[in-house]
């Protein structure tokens, strides 16, 4: 129950957006605290290498957090090791592709640890023991793993064959890795344990989570109408932002669990100062950006005005109230627009 | 799935509140559930002098089938009573209606089990009971252990397919008025076909029921026995129903969409006056009023007056809204709150404006009478 999304604007820049809802328990509780997209390059790594790479996660919240944090620690550890071996500045660190695959291998390690927890509790051996066919118990005795039912059941847990419930929480996870690094520029990768893969994204976007039911229609419509040069690296950053927000709005309306404020991460490798290459926009500013797009979609603003307001709010950092006033002034019917923003249904107003 | 909540205000009046959101296919949200419907036609209600609303959560189709079946049963009963005379003596009570709905539910459960048995094995529950079935003129004993085990799982509601979770979450609530009993309510459970009497006449069902119940408990636990006996003001009751709904919306999925209210007042003479539905813009502005009060932007006294204006006086929604913003101690901040901005952030932003920013109300309301 999530929407994570990334879009590449050009070879230097792109954007990632997500919602913040977390499903809490079997009673369908939800809470708006999830940080679904976070950097896997620490500030130390960003400053030293100029690489800004983020990961978006969907699936079991605790597992996703473990994947992300352990990968960030591992990337930092790798950086420190290389810095010690080769000295700073490094000629080369890791590309986005290498980080994506690094992440996937880290996922495998986390998966193995969690599966081993279940196997040890239930059967007294680990996955390595299982593969080897035997283990040593607490008394030091060698025990063959021979029982057919045990062999079959453990294989299901290891591989999620038949989507067995024991390992559902581990396997039902997907990731998007996107960001900029100086060697290859801005790239997007997606990976998943559901159907195990880690691959570059051919399109200019990646979307995952339950919200993809909705967001994919928006991105498809957008991509279908981009020219080849645009798709190869000339997407207008404001237009891209508007499409990402439109997609999140649709996900929020149509799919459960895509709620709360939008979190926006803008990555721009053109910034000379590496720390400024990553800009995080959240809370009221991202909420207002969503509202601007919503007003545009329902015909209260011309699209040119939507772009102007988004540029001012997100890229130029104009004060929030100034943009809010601008929104209300520019609306064709401010009272009706506020009705919409306060939740009154308005289907006839949608601009076609 | 949605939620259902209700509250009895006094002997002759109370209200049911439902939301319009449900989910289907891959947890897609829909905001057009019609969860609370009258079981009586206006003609029946006027002839009998009673009211009954069915509000359901869980499977919309199961609930609709219970509503349709109960309406048919009531129509049959109504047709059998003599016209042109005082028909109130022949009127069913809310209990009678609850039991009718229970019978509809029990037939529905049995039929659905028969559908599965028929699909899988070609026999029905009756055949399972007798131990054999007929097919193409021949008799077959039901002997295969695996078949018997599975068939019994189906009968005992242990079988699960992808519809099962929603089906098993289905609950019905029948809330109404009859002169003999006053306001009363009955509860239907699709997992066992039971009809339960709801004596306290408050209810919290469906998604968000724990938040609904916690909010309701905070109110009812502080209402004394004499107060419960003599009843309380309808505006207070509706305010509390909205407060509970807002709590559910805050913390649970499938609690969104518009809120629909059915207000029943048995002291009135006609169905049109006894059974009043508030939905669409009227209920949304009432929800906004309660939100404004709960976040400290208007007083509770103002909130009651505005709810009265929006619902019972039927004033135009825009007028009520303008009045709400006129009364608000920080209209701009209230605008942001009603647009869904986070309360604490709005308070922080408002602290930088000219007007004095109210603190988020949190739980301070609970300390007041």
XYZ file of C-alpha atoms in Angstrom:
721
model
C 0.000 0.000 0.000
C 2.338 2.634 -1.312
C 3.233 4.752 -4.254
C 6.927 5.215 -5.003
C 7.905 6.915 -8.232
C 10.955 8.210 -10.047
C 11.379 10.170 -13.244
C 14.489 11.081 -15.199
C 14.435 14.576 -16.669
C 17.812 14.583 -18.377
C 21.287 13.163 -17.934
C 21.889 15.257 -14.823
C 18.583 15.431 -13.055
C 15.402 13.758 -12.034
C 12.884 13.458 -9.277
C 11.487 10.884 -6.864
C 8.127 11.215 -5.104
C 6.170 9.080 -2.675
C 3.314 9.146 -0.207
C 3.753 8.719 3.543
C 1.099 6.235 4.622
C 1.994 3.105 6.498
C -0.493 0.334 7.146
C -0.244 -0.497 10.762
C -1.953 -3.715 11.725
C -4.386 -6.419 10.664
C -7.235 -4.100 11.557
C -6.348 -1.844 8.630
C -4.851 0.878 10.772
C -2.772 3.476 9.017
C -0.343 6.110 10.142
C 1.303 8.885 8.176
C 4.907 8.546 9.255
C 6.586 6.419 6.612
C 9.719 7.760 4.938
C 9.508 5.684 1.800
C 12.277 7.323 -0.190
C 15.581 8.047 1.508
C 19.183 8.412 0.373
C 21.506 5.411 0.449
C 24.435 7.787 0.074
C 25.218 9.415 3.401
C 26.173 13.065 3.638
C 29.802 11.997 3.970
C 29.595 10.065 0.688
C 27.688 12.817 -1.087
C 30.232 15.457 -0.116
C 33.221 13.369 -1.099
C 31.964 11.713 -4.277
C 29.214 13.969 -5.613
C 26.916 10.956 -5.887
C 23.334 11.370 -4.672
C 21.417 8.104 -4.832
C 18.097 7.356 -3.200
C 16.048 4.251 -2.665
C 12.292 3.973 -2.595
C 10.750 0.983 -0.858
C 7.406 -0.736 -0.972
C 6.170 -3.779 0.905
C 6.844 -4.722 4.503
C 7.808 -1.464 6.201
C 10.257 -2.947 8.698
C 12.028 -5.007 6.063
C 12.207 -2.048 3.690
C 13.744 0.069 6.413
C 16.248 -2.650 7.165
C 17.173 -2.966 3.468
C 17.616 0.769 3.157
C 19.544 1.446 6.347
C 21.820 -1.568 5.997
C 22.577 -0.622 2.396
C 23.361 2.950 3.395
C 25.723 1.678 6.081
C 27.326 -0.733 3.617
C 27.807 1.998 0.992
C 29.394 4.254 3.607
C 31.627 1.414 4.768
C 32.686 0.719 1.183
C 33.460 4.408 0.693
C 35.593 4.552 3.839
C 37.441 1.423 2.818
C 38.193 2.818 -0.629
C 39.187 6.171 0.853
C 41.641 4.408 3.137
C 43.074 2.304 0.321
C 43.286 4.978 -2.359
C 43.123 8.278 -0.524
C 40.759 11.168 -1.252
C 39.542 12.345 -3.618
C 38.548 9.028 -5.125
C 38.948 8.832 -8.892
C 35.813 6.763 -8.988
C 33.331 5.479 -6.436
C 30.209 3.518 -7.432
C 27.782 4.179 -10.264
C 24.039 4.089 -9.679
C 24.007 0.703 -11.403
C 26.663 -0.640 -9.063
C 24.745 0.698 -6.059
C 21.527 -0.896 -7.314
C 23.195 -4.300 -7.605
C 24.970 -3.748 -4.315
C 21.557 -3.123 -2.782
C 20.146 -6.292 -4.302
C 22.942 -8.378 -2.855
C 22.338 -6.712 0.471
C 18.644 -7.615 0.176
C 19.707 -11.226 -0.301
C 21.722 -11.095 2.902
C 18.851 -9.575 4.870
C 16.491 -12.136 3.371
C 18.812 -14.972 4.360
C 19.038 -13.685 7.948
C 15.285 -13.458 8.306
C 14.659 -16.857 6.747
C 17.321 -18.350 9.003
C 15.518 -16.884 12.031
C 12.387 -18.816 11.050
C 14.275 -22.014 10.200
C 16.264 -21.973 13.436
C 13.127 -21.398 15.486
C 11.119 -24.033 13.706
C 13.634 -26.697 12.685
C 16.912 -25.931 14.421
C 19.012 -25.361 11.322
C 19.863 -22.596 8.880
C 19.431 -22.313 5.120
C 23.109 -23.142 4.603
C 22.657 -26.327 6.632
C 19.574 -27.172 4.594
C 21.406 -26.785 1.334
C 24.243 -28.933 2.670
C 21.746 -31.573 3.763
C 22.680 -31.782 7.440
C 23.438 -29.760 10.562
C 24.887 -30.092 14.041
C 22.425 -29.790 16.897
C 23.110 -28.234 20.298
C 24.629 -31.492 21.522
C 27.043 -31.495 18.632
C 25.381 -34.453 16.917
C 25.218 -34.477 13.163
C 21.638 -34.663 11.931
C 20.639 -35.467 8.353
C 17.779 -33.361 6.973
C 15.927 -36.295 5.458
C 12.219 -35.947 6.180
C 10.428 -35.262 2.885
C 7.834 -32.935 4.391
C 10.533 -30.878 6.089
C 12.595 -30.740 2.901
C 9.567 -29.600 0.874
C 8.395 -27.071 3.414
C 11.810 -25.483 3.929
C 12.255 -25.166 0.182
C 8.999 -23.228 0.038
C 10.179 -20.907 2.794
C 13.502 -20.367 1.043
C 12.010 -19.597 -2.348
C 8.484 -18.422 -1.504
C 7.154 -21.243 -3.629
C 3.340 -21.172 -3.521
C 3.632 -17.780 -1.783
C 3.854 -19.506 1.583
C 2.892 -17.240 4.467
C 6.112 -17.817 6.431
C 8.203 -15.793 4.038
C 5.585 -13.479 2.570
C 6.769 -10.491 4.600
C 10.296 -11.003 3.317
C 9.544 -11.529 -0.355
C 6.714 -9.034 -0.792
C 9.081 -6.112 -1.244
C 10.073 -3.920 -4.176
C 12.569 -1.115 -4.587
C 13.418 1.777 -6.867
C 16.977 3.076 -6.862
C 17.528 6.388 -8.605
C 19.985 9.214 -8.469
C 22.950 10.969 -9.939
C 26.596 10.190 -9.904
C 29.268 11.916 -12.007
C 30.274 8.971 -14.211
C 26.897 7.872 -15.577
C 24.641 10.754 -14.646
C 21.041 10.340 -13.491
C 19.727 6.785 -13.763
C 16.852 4.714 -12.458
C 16.868 1.041 -11.480
C 14.158 -1.162 -10.107
C 14.483 -4.319 -8.107
C 12.156 -6.705 -6.380
C 12.101 -9.866 -4.347
C 8.609 -10.729 -5.568
C 9.932 -11.705 -8.978
C 13.642 -11.416 -8.217
C 15.360 -8.960 -10.484
C 17.473 -5.836 -10.514
C 17.413 -3.994 -13.791
C 17.768 -0.571 -15.352
C 14.618 1.207 -16.360
C 14.245 1.655 -20.092
C 11.484 4.208 -19.758
C 11.995 7.592 -18.188
C 10.036 6.567 -15.106
C 9.622 3.814 -12.584
C 6.654 3.313 -10.321
C 5.876 0.658 -7.753
C 3.542 -0.096 -4.880
C -0.223 -0.548 -4.894
C -0.508 2.977 -6.314
C 0.971 1.756 -9.586
C -2.534 0.667 -10.570
C -3.247 4.357 -11.067
C 0.105 6.043 -11.575
C 0.992 3.873 -14.531
C -1.894 5.298 -16.568
C -0.658 8.828 -15.964
C 2.958 8.039 -16.832
C 1.972 6.065 -19.894
C -0.154 8.906 -21.201
C 2.724 11.305 -20.606
C 5.408 9.125 -22.140
C 3.291 8.217 -25.147
C 3.286 11.877 -26.108
C 6.999 12.636 -25.599
C 9.248 12.762 -28.623
C 12.312 10.547 -28.827
C 14.713 13.430 -28.031
C 12.568 14.365 -25.034
C 12.531 10.806 -23.757
C 16.263 10.512 -24.201
C 16.962 13.485 -22.004
C 14.921 16.638 -22.364
C 11.925 16.440 -20.024
C 11.020 19.839 -18.648
C 11.496 19.685 -14.868
C 8.277 21.535 -14.081
C 6.250 19.405 -16.460
C 7.807 16.287 -14.981
C 7.000 17.464 -11.455
C 3.390 18.152 -12.448
C 3.007 14.675 -13.933
C 4.495 13.035 -10.843
C 2.084 14.946 -8.610
C -0.849 14.136 -10.867
C 0.071 10.472 -10.599
C 0.238 10.630 -6.807
C -3.114 12.382 -6.685
C -4.644 9.627 -8.756
C -3.027 6.992 -6.545
C -4.333 8.714 -3.431
C -7.841 8.874 -4.863
C -7.974 5.337 -6.172
C -5.702 3.085 -4.150
C -5.789 2.518 -0.428
C -2.617 3.319 1.454
C -1.291 6.138 -0.742
C -2.086 8.884 1.689
C -0.753 11.832 3.560
C 1.604 14.422 2.224
C 3.702 13.861 -0.860
C 7.450 13.758 -0.277
C 9.447 15.194 -3.173
C 13.147 14.557 -3.774
C 14.756 16.590 -6.539
C 18.212 15.500 -7.666
C 20.180 17.894 -9.830
C 23.713 16.944 -10.716
C 24.318 20.346 -12.264
C 24.762 21.883 -8.813
C 28.457 22.449 -8.197
C 28.153 21.878 -4.472
C 27.347 18.162 -4.050
C 25.275 18.772 -0.912
C 22.956 21.025 -2.906
C 22.406 18.326 -5.525
C 19.657 16.808 -3.381
C 16.658 18.888 -2.434
C 13.927 17.454 -0.252
C 10.524 19.159 -0.320
C 7.979 18.094 2.218
C 4.961 19.006 4.343
C 3.058 22.164 3.521
C 5.138 22.986 0.459
C 4.639 19.614 -1.153
C 0.980 19.637 -0.116
C 0.456 23.010 -1.776
C 2.209 21.760 -4.907
C -0.293 18.863 -5.030
C -3.140 21.324 -4.622
C -1.864 23.471 -7.495
C -1.848 20.432 -9.772
C -5.260 19.318 -8.538
C -6.684 22.764 -9.269
C -5.212 22.602 -12.751
C -6.592 19.125 -13.421
C -10.074 20.307 -12.493
C -9.948 23.319 -14.748
C -9.503 26.037 -12.144
C -6.118 27.104 -13.504
C -4.629 27.223 -16.958
C -1.768 24.788 -17.205
C 0.698 27.624 -17.806
C -0.280 29.026 -14.403
C 0.134 25.611 -12.794
C 3.691 25.519 -14.093
C 4.393 29.054 -12.923
C 3.187 28.302 -9.405
C 5.076 25.009 -9.212
C 8.271 26.659 -10.443
C 7.892 29.372 -7.810
C 7.078 26.991 -4.962
C 9.412 24.059 -5.602
C 12.312 25.386 -7.621
C 12.486 29.063 -6.651
C 11.495 28.502 -2.995
C 9.039 31.385 -2.931
C 7.180 31.798 0.395
C 4.290 29.410 0.857
C 1.652 32.053 1.525
C 2.710 34.011 -1.553
C 2.101 30.973 -3.747
C -1.143 30.150 -1.909
C -2.365 33.692 -2.549
C -1.289 33.346 -6.176
C -3.273 30.125 -6.450
C -6.423 31.699 -5.077
C -6.063 34.825 -7.231
C -5.490 32.880 -10.420
C -8.348 30.414 -9.939
C -11.249 30.859 -12.327
C -13.591 30.295 -9.373
C -11.744 30.476 -6.098
C -14.715 29.437 -3.953
C -15.384 26.345 -6.063
C -11.671 25.527 -6.094
C -11.565 25.678 -2.303
C -14.551 23.358 -2.201
C -12.517 20.909 -4.241
C -9.454 21.276 -2.054
C -11.571 20.760 1.059
C -12.857 17.487 -0.295
C -16.168 18.267 -1.957
C -16.498 15.990 -4.991
C -16.235 17.852 -8.319
C -16.312 15.700 -11.330
C -17.869 18.060 -13.830
C -15.120 20.594 -13.415
C -12.338 18.355 -14.647
C -10.538 20.022 -17.498
C -10.482 17.864 -20.610
C -15.975 -1.973 3.498
C -16.646 1.316 5.307
C -17.880 1.837 8.821
C -21.192 2.140 10.619
C -21.797 4.042 13.816
C -24.976 4.930 15.596
C -26.186 6.570 18.774
C -29.499 6.672 20.556
C -30.132 10.182 21.824
C -33.293 9.587 23.815
C -36.298 7.300 23.779
C -37.581 8.461 20.432
C -34.545 9.747 18.535
C -31.065 8.884 17.407
C -28.847 8.779 14.351
C -26.799 6.442 12.223
C -23.631 7.659 10.507
C -21.868 5.796 7.702
C -19.106 6.681 5.270
C -19.075 6.235 1.503
C -15.703 4.600 0.940
C -15.240 0.940 0.139
C -12.516 -1.060 -1.547
C -12.455 -3.760 -4.156
C -10.063 -5.289 -6.721
C -6.560 -4.783 -5.440
C -7.593 -2.399 -2.651
C -8.887 0.228 -5.038
C -10.822 2.967 -3.324
C -14.368 3.824 -4.253
C -16.300 6.713 -2.757
C -19.838 5.785 -3.646
C -21.018 3.261 -1.111
C -24.708 3.565 -0.235
C -24.487 1.954 3.156
C -27.542 3.261 5.020
C -30.969 2.673 3.507
C -34.513 2.726 4.816
C -36.166 -0.680 4.960
C -39.625 0.868 4.665
C -41.315 2.724 1.870
C -42.780 6.098 2.886
C -46.250 4.557 2.584
C -45.392 1.740 4.986
C -43.670 4.052 7.427
C -46.596 6.462 7.470
C -49.187 3.677 7.787
C -47.340 1.883 10.565
C -45.813 4.881 12.345
C -42.409 3.230 12.533
C -38.941 3.749 11.033
C -36.094 1.340 10.316
C -32.750 1.938 8.667
C -30.306 -0.801 7.682
C -26.646 0.199 7.735
C -24.045 -2.338 6.684
C -20.302 -2.685 6.382
C -18.276 -5.379 4.674
C -19.545 -6.720 1.382
C -21.800 -4.165 -0.337
C -23.552 -6.882 -2.341
C -24.326 -9.022 0.706
C -25.720 -6.013 2.519
C -27.805 -4.983 -0.481
C -29.224 -8.484 -0.701
C -30.231 -8.356 2.963
C -31.849 -4.952 2.418
C -33.734 -6.131 -0.675
C -34.866 -9.349 0.987
C -36.077 -7.560 4.115
C -37.918 -4.964 2.056
C -39.668 -7.769 0.189
C -40.665 -9.443 3.450
C -42.008 -6.157 4.793
C -43.859 -5.447 1.566
C -45.514 -8.859 1.781
C -46.570 -8.177 5.346
C -47.814 -4.718 4.430
C -49.823 -6.050 1.511
C -51.560 -8.483 3.838
C -52.777 -5.755 6.206
C -56.107 -4.096 5.547
C -55.927 -0.711 3.928
C -57.939 2.342 4.875
C -57.968 1.487 8.572
C -55.543 2.291 11.345
C -52.722 -0.106 10.605
C -50.509 0.718 13.529
C -51.766 -2.293 15.478
C -50.425 -4.560 12.749
C -47.112 -2.719 12.585
C -43.950 -4.711 13.074
C -41.579 -3.610 15.804
C -37.931 -2.949 15.165
C -37.293 -6.351 16.748
C -39.639 -7.987 14.226
C -37.758 -6.275 11.423
C -34.431 -7.363 12.904
C -35.628 -10.977 12.966
C -36.940 -10.713 9.377
C -33.537 -9.451 8.283
C -31.960 -12.290 10.226
C -34.011 -14.834 8.281
C -32.950 -13.215 5.019
C -29.343 -13.428 6.166
C -29.647 -17.078 7.172
C -31.158 -18.012 3.785
C -28.398 -16.057 2.047
C -25.650 -17.821 3.996
C -27.189 -21.209 3.275
C -27.618 -20.403 -0.400
C -24.004 -19.263 -0.745
C -22.806 -22.479 0.847
C -24.984 -24.460 -1.533
C -23.472 -22.562 -4.469
C -19.981 -23.643 -3.483
C -20.982 -27.255 -2.797
C -22.865 -27.416 -6.066
C -19.934 -25.975 -7.999
C -17.324 -28.241 -6.451
C -19.270 -31.474 -6.036
C -22.699 -31.222 -7.593
C -24.647 -31.599 -4.368
C -26.150 -29.258 -1.770
C -26.210 -28.880 1.993
C -29.412 -30.937 2.212
C -27.668 -33.767 0.345
C -24.724 -33.560 2.719
C -27.114 -33.753 5.654
C -28.810 -36.866 4.237
C -25.507 -38.402 3.157
C -26.335 -38.873 -0.515
C -27.360 -37.067 -3.672
C -28.992 -37.880 -6.965
C -27.550 -37.225 -10.370
C -28.924 -38.289 -13.768
C -31.426 -40.522 -12.031
C -28.850 -42.377 -9.936
C -28.207 -42.125 -6.232
C -24.669 -41.534 -4.961
C -23.532 -41.893 -1.361
C -21.214 -39.149 -0.135
C -18.391 -41.311 1.114
C -15.121 -39.737 -0.003
C -13.429 -38.435 3.200
C -11.659 -35.574 1.498
C -14.937 -34.382 -0.007
C -16.778 -34.661 3.298
C -14.007 -32.778 5.103
C -14.006 -29.982 2.578
C -17.789 -29.819 2.451
C -17.958 -29.479 6.213
C -15.335 -26.746 6.078
C -17.634 -24.880 3.722
C -20.632 -25.365 6.011
C -18.619 -24.249 9.042
C -17.263 -21.180 7.289
C -13.702 -22.520 7.365
C -13.281 -22.449 3.601
C -11.612 -19.358 2.163
C -11.387 -17.883 -1.301
C -10.538 -14.353 -2.322
C -14.040 -13.114 -1.511
C -13.990 -14.609 1.974
C -12.319 -11.775 3.927
C -14.836 -9.202 2.715
C -17.740 -11.591 3.164
C -16.681 -12.437 6.703
C -16.303 -8.776 7.560
C -19.949 -8.122 6.752
C -22.066 -6.842 9.606
C -25.538 -5.337 9.524
C -27.039 -2.809 11.869
C -30.770 -2.235 12.050
C -31.679 0.954 13.867
C -35.203 2.223 14.197
C -38.196 3.452 16.095
C -41.483 1.850 16.976
C -43.993 3.274 19.476
C -43.852 0.248 21.769
C -40.077 0.152 22.155
C -38.874 3.579 21.160
C -35.429 3.608 19.561
C -33.744 0.208 19.442
C -31.178 -1.585 17.337
C -30.239 -5.066 16.155
C -27.008 -6.533 14.921
C -26.479 -9.111 12.155
C -23.340 -11.200 11.811
C -22.748 -12.960 8.520
C -20.249 -15.405 10.002
C -22.898 -17.120 12.085
C -26.295 -15.828 10.978
C -27.048 -14.473 14.422
C -29.309 -11.530 15.197
C -28.270 -9.715 18.344
C -30.151 -7.132 20.360
C -28.221 -3.926 20.889
C -29.441 -2.576 24.191
C -27.222 0.431 24.696
C -28.149 1.488 21.142
C -24.792 2.687 20.131
C -22.769 0.859 17.536
C -19.326 0.915 15.931
C -18.712 -1.518 13.082
C -16.362 -1.967 10.175
C -13.077 -0.351 9.298
C -11.955 2.026 11.994
C -14.266 0.509 14.583
C -11.597 0.678 17.280
C -11.156 4.403 16.754
C -14.938 4.879 16.606
C -15.395 2.900 19.775
C -12.620 4.667 21.662
C -14.085 8.044 20.798
C -17.607 6.906 21.644
C -16.451 5.421 24.933
C -14.788 8.678 25.944
C -18.159 10.355 25.512
C -20.511 7.688 26.868
C -18.316 6.762 29.813
C -18.782 10.321 31.039
C -22.546 10.389 30.585
C -24.337 9.614 33.841
C -27.167 7.121 34.212
C -29.861 9.847 34.644
C -28.480 11.595 31.578
C -28.682 8.390 29.559
C -32.228 7.842 30.807
C -33.536 11.277 29.956
C -31.442 11.584 26.825
C -29.340 14.366 25.418
C -29.506 16.981 22.767
C -29.427 15.792 19.161
C -26.727 18.306 18.313
C -24.455 16.842 20.981
C -25.179 13.353 19.684
C -24.428 14.247 16.093
C -21.314 16.113 17.153
C -20.075 12.982 18.921
C -20.854 10.793 15.900
C -18.801 13.109 13.703
C -15.968 13.227 16.234
C -15.819 9.441 16.248
C -15.856 9.392 12.445
C -12.978 11.869 12.302
C -10.994 9.678 14.682
C -11.584 6.693 12.417
C -10.582 8.688 9.327
C -7.365 9.727 11.014
C -6.102 6.240 11.740
C -7.724 3.622 9.513
C -8.051 2.750 5.857
C -11.422 2.690 4.126
C -12.913 5.400 6.293
C -12.958 8.207 3.728
C -15.507 9.678 1.389
C -18.532 11.655 2.407
C -20.362 10.902 5.619
C -24.063 10.069 5.380
C -26.362 10.513 8.341
C -29.819 9.157 8.958
C -31.572 10.946 11.795
C -34.637 9.224 13.230
C -37.115 11.116 15.385
C -40.098 9.008 16.342
C -41.905 11.930 17.951
C -42.779 13.368 14.549
C -46.020 12.689 12.712
C -44.907 11.706 9.221
C -42.160 9.637 7.667
C -40.721 12.711 5.968
C -40.278 14.337 9.371
C -39.329 11.175 11.255
C -36.648 9.891 8.862
C -34.191 12.506 7.644
C -31.101 11.837 5.571
C -28.229 14.283 5.497
C -25.548 13.655 2.917
C -23.569 15.456 0.218
C -22.679 19.044 0.934
C -24.749 19.346 4.097
C -22.968 16.528 5.874
C -19.577 17.571 4.568
C -19.913 21.082 5.909
C -21.123 19.654 9.222
C -17.987 17.488 9.286
C -15.875 20.573 8.611
C -17.609 22.361 11.483
C -16.721 19.546 13.875
C -13.160 19.481 12.522
C -12.914 23.213 13.158
C -14.145 22.804 16.720
C -11.927 19.808 17.445
C -8.862 21.723 16.266
C -9.761 24.798 18.315
C -10.761 27.201 15.568
C -14.376 27.611 16.700
C -16.058 26.956 20.036
C -18.258 23.958 20.636
C -21.212 26.308 21.099
C -20.562 27.745 17.644
C -20.214 24.235 16.284
C -23.626 23.195 17.602
C -25.273 26.257 16.081
C -23.596 25.643 12.747
C -24.511 21.943 12.695
C -28.090 22.902 13.421
C -28.007 25.384 10.574
C -26.433 22.939 8.119
C -28.580 19.915 8.892
C -31.827 20.713 10.650
C -32.479 24.224 9.404
C -31.272 23.243 5.942
C -29.448 26.497 5.357
C -27.419 26.598 2.118
C -23.991 25.064 2.536
C -22.094 28.145 1.402
C -23.917 30.283 3.931
C -23.006 27.919 6.750
C -19.419 27.868 5.548
C -19.205 31.648 5.466
C -20.621 31.716 8.976
C -18.040 29.131 10.051
C -15.179 31.223 8.726
C -16.651 34.373 10.243
C -16.686 32.739 13.659
C -13.232 31.167 13.296
C -10.495 32.717 15.403
C -8.054 32.262 12.512
C -9.855 31.827 9.197
C -6.741 31.416 7.098
C -5.394 28.682 9.349
C -8.792 26.987 9.342
C -8.749 27.051 5.541
C -5.478 25.126 5.538
C -6.779 22.609 8.100
C -9.910 21.928 6.066
C -7.763 21.433 2.984
C -5.962 18.634 4.817
C -2.817 20.368 5.999
C -1.441 18.928 9.215
C -2.777 20.634 12.284
C 0.509 21.185 14.066
C 2.167 22.565 10.972
C -0.703 24.995 10.431
C -0.388 26.166 14.026
C 3.347 26.739 13.505
C 2.737 28.649 10.290
C -0.072 30.657 11.857
C 2.173 31.658 14.741
C 4.053 33.775 12.224
C 0.919 35.533 11.006
C -0.811 38.536 12.542
C -3.743 36.688 14.117
C -3.176 34.763 17.319
C -2.767 31.089 16.524
C -4.804 28.620 18.558
C -2.985 25.539 19.833
C -4.133 22.233 18.433
C -7.052 21.096 20.588
C -5.728 17.550 21.216
C -7.567 16.041 24.164
C -8.566 19.159 26.040
C -12.174 18.772 24.874
C -12.547 15.630 26.958
C -12.048 17.568 30.162
C -15.076 19.721 29.450
C -18.683 18.763 30.144
